[in-house]
GROMACS .gro file of C-alpha atoms in nm:
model
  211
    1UNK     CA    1   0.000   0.000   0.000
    2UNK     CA    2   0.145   0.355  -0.092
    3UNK     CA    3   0.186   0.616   0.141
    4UNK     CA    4  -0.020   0.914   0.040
    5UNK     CA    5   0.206   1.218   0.043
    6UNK     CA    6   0.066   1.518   0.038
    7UNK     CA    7   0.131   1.824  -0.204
    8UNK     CA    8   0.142   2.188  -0.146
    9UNK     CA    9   0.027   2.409  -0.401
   10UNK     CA   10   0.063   2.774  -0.396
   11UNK     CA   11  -0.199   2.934  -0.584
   12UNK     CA   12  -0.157   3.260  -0.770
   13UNK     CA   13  -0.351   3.492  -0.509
   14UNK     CA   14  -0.079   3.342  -0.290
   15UNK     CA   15   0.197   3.442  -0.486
   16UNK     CA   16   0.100   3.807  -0.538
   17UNK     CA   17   0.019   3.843  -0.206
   18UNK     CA   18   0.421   3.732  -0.120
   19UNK     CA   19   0.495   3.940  -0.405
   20UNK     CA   20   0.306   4.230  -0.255
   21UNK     CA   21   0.458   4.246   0.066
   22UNK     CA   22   0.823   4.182  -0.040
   23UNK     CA   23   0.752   4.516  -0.257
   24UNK     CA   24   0.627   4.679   0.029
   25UNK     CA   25   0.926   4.626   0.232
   26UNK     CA   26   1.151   4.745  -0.004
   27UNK     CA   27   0.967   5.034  -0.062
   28UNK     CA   28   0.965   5.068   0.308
   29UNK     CA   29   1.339   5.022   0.319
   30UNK     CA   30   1.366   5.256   0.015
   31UNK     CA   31   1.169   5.513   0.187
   32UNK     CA   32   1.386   5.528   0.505
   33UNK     CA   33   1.661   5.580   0.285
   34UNK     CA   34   1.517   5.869   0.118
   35UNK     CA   35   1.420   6.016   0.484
   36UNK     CA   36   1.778   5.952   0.605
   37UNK     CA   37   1.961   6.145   0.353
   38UNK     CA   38   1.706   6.414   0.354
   39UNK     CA   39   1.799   6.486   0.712
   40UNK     CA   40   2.167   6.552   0.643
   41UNK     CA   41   2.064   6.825   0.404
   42UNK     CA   42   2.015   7.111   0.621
   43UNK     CA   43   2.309   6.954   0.845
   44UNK     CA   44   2.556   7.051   0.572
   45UNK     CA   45   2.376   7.365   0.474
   46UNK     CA   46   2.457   7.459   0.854
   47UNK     CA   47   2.813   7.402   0.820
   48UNK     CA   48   2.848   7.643   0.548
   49UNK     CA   49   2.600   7.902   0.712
   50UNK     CA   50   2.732   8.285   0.611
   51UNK     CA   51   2.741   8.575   0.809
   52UNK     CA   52   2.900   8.898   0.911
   53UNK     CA   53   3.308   8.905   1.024
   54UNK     CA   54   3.469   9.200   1.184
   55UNK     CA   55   3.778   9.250   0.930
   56UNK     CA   56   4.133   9.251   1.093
   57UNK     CA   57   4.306   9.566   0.899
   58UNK     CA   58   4.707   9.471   0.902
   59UNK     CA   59   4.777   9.861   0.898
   60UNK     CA   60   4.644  10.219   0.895
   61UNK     CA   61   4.881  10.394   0.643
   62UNK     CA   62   4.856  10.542   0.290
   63UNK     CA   63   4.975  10.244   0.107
   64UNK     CA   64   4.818   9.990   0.184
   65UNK     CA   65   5.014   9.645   0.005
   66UNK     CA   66   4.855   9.483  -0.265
   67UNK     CA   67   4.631   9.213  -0.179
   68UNK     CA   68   4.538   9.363   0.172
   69UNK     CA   69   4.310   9.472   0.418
   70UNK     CA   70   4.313   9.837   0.532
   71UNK     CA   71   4.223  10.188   0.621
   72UNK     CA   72   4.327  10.399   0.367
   73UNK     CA   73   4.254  10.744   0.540
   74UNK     CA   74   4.025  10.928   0.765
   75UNK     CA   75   3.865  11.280   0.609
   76UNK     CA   76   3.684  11.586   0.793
   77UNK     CA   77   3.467  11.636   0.443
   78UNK     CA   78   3.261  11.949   0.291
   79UNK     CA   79   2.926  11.870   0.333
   80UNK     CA   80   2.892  12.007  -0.022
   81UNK     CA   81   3.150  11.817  -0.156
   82UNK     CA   82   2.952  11.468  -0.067
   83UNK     CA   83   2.904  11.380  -0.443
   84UNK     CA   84   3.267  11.312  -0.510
   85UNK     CA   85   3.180  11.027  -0.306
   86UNK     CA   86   2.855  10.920  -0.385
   87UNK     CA   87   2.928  10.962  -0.757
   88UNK     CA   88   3.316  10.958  -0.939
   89UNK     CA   89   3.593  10.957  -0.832
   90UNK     CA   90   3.424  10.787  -0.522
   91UNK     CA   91   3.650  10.924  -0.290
   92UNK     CA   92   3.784  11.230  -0.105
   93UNK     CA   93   4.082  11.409  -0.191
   94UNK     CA   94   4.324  11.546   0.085
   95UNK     CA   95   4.295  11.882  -0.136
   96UNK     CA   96   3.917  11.930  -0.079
   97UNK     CA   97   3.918  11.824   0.272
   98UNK     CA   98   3.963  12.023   0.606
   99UNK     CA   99   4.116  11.761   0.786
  100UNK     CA  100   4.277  11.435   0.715
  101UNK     CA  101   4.547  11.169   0.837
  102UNK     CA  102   4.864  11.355   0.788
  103UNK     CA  103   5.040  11.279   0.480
  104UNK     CA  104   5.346  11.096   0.645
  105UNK     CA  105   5.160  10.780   0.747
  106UNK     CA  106   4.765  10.875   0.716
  107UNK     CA  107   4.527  10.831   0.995
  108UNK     CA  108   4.669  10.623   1.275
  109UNK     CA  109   4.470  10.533   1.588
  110UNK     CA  110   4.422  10.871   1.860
  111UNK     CA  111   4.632  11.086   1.632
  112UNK     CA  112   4.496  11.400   1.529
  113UNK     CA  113   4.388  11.496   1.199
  114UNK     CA  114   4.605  11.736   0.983
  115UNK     CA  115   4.426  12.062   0.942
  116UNK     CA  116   4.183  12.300   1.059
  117UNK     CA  117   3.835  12.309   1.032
  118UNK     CA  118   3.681  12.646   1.063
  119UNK     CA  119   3.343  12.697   1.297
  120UNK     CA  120   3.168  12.879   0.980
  121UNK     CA  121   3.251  12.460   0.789
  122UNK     CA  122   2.964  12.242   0.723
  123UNK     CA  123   3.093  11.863   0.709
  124UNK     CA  124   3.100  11.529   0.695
  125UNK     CA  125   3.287  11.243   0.822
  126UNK     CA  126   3.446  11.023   0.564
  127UNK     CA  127   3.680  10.664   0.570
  128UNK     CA  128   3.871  10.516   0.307
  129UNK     CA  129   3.950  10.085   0.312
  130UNK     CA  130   4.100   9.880   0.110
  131UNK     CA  131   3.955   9.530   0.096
  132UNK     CA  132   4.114   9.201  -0.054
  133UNK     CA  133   3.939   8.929  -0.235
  134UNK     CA  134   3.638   9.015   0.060
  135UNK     CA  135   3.475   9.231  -0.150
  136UNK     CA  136   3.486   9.048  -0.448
  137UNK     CA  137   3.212   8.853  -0.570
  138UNK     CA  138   3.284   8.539  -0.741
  139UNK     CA  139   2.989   8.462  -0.830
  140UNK     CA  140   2.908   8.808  -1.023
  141UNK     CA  141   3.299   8.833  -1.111
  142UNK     CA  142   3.260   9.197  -0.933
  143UNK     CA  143   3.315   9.382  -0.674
  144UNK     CA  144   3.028   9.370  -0.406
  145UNK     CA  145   2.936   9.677  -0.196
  146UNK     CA  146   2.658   9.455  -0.032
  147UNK     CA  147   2.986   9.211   0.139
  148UNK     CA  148   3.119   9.489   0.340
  149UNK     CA  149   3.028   9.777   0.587
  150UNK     CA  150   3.160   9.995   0.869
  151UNK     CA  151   3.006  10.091   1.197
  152UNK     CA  152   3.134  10.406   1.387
  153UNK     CA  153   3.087  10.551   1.713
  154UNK     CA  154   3.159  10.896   1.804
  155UNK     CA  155   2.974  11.049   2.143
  156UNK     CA  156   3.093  11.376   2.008
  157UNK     CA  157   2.851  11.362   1.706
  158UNK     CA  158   2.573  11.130   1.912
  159UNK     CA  159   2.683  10.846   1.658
  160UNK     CA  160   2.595  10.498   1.817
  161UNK     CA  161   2.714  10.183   1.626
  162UNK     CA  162   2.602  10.356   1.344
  163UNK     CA  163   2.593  10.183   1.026
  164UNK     CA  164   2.770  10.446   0.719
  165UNK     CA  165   2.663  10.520   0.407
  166UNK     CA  166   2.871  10.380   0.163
  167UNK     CA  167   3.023  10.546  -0.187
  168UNK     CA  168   2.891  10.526  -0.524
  169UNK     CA  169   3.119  10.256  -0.621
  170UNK     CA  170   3.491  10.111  -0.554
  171UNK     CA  171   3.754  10.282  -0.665
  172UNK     CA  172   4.140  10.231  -0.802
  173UNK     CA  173   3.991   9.837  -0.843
  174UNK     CA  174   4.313   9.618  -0.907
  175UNK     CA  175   4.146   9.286  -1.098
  176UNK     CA  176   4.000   9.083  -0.816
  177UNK     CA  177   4.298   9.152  -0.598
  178UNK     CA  178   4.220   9.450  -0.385
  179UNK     CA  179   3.988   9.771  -0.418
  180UNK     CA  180   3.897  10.075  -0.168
  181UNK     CA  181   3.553  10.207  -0.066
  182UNK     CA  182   3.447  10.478   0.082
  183UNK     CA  183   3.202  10.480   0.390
  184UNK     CA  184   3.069  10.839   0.538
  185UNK     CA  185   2.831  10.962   0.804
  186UNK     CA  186   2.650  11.312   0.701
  187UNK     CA  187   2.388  11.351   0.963
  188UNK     CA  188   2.069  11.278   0.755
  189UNK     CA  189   2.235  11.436   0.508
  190UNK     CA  190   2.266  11.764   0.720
  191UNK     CA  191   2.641  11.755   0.866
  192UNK     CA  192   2.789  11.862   1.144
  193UNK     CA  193   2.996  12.234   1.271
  194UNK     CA  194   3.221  12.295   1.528
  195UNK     CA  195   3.213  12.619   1.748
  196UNK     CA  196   3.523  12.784   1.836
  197UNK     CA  197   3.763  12.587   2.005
  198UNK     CA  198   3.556  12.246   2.037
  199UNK     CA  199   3.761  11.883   1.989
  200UNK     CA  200   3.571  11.629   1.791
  201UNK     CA  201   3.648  11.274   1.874
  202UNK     CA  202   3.565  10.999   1.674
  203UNK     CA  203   3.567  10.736   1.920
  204UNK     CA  204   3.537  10.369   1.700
  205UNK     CA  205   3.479  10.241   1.369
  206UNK     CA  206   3.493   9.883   1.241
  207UNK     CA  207   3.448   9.700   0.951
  208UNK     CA  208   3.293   9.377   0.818
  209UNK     CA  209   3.253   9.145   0.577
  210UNK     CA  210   3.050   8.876   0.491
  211UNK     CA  211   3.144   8.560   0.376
   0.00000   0.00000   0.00000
């Protein structure tokens, strides 16, 4: 007598429904894959987060090197003379000015300016820098007024971390090596005077990039 074995048969329905399932745990594995590199996005977008840096200026003389970071010169400006700033040249010129860093070594830190500025002037205060590569936008292949700014302080003028106006444009631009700027403060545009015998200080300025 035979034994009777018996026979397992897997139907179609059966089959899909396997079939089914193993899809949905790939797609399941898939998915969590997806999910997991989506989370490291913003992570690397952090790293590489931009923002404002208070520039280190390697000197405070008239020339500046090539290549460098710097304040240029410091100007007591003719309120009426503003648009050799805001348009060409884009800078002051010791001629025009009342005051400015002497001509031996330009404006160095507590010294005071060379000249005189009579009680009857209307000015300005003005500040040359030379910026490197900071100020250069690669991605425009120009220079970028929008990367850099100054903020001065002066309790003398009731100037608080005051952000300056900045010039029309940069000036004596050498490639994408190094170009200077002008920043000013004009009061709202209505200046400042001295009376007879009064000391202006300036107390701070400093300047930023962004990168």
């Amino acid at each position: 007598m035979k034994e009777k074995r018996e026979v397992f048969k897997i139907s179609k329905r059966t089959l899909l429904g396997i079939f089914l399932v193993a899809t949905m745990f790939l797609a399941a594995v898939f998915s969590i894959t997806l999910v997991r590199n989506d989370f490291n996005v913003p992570m690397t977008i952090k790293e590489i987060e931009h923002g404002w840096y208070k520039l280190t200026v390697v000197g405070q003389n008239v020339s500046v090197g090539n290549g460098l970071d710097g304040v240029v010169n410091i100007f007591v400006y003719p309120l009426a003379s503003k648009g050799d700033i805001t348009g060409s040249p884009y800078n002051c010129t010791e001629a025009t000015a009342y005051a400015h860093g002497d001509d031996v070594d330009g404006w160095s830190d507590g010294e005071a300016l060379t000249g005189d500025v009579d009680p009857a002037y209307t000015w300005i205060i003005a500040v040359s820098v030379q910026f490197s590569d900071k100020a250069y936008n690669t991605t425009s292949s120009d220079w970028d007024k929008t990367l850099v700014k100054c903020v001065g302080t002066s309790t003398d003028l009731s100037i608080s971390a005051e952000e300056a106006e900045e010039g029309g444009d940069f000036y004596e631009q050498d490639g994408t090596t190094d170009a200077k700027l002008t920043f000013y403060w004009d009061n709202s545009d209505a200046g400042w005077s001295t009376t007879t015998g009064q000391t202006v200080t300036f107390d701070d300025f400093d300047i930023y990039y962004y990168a």
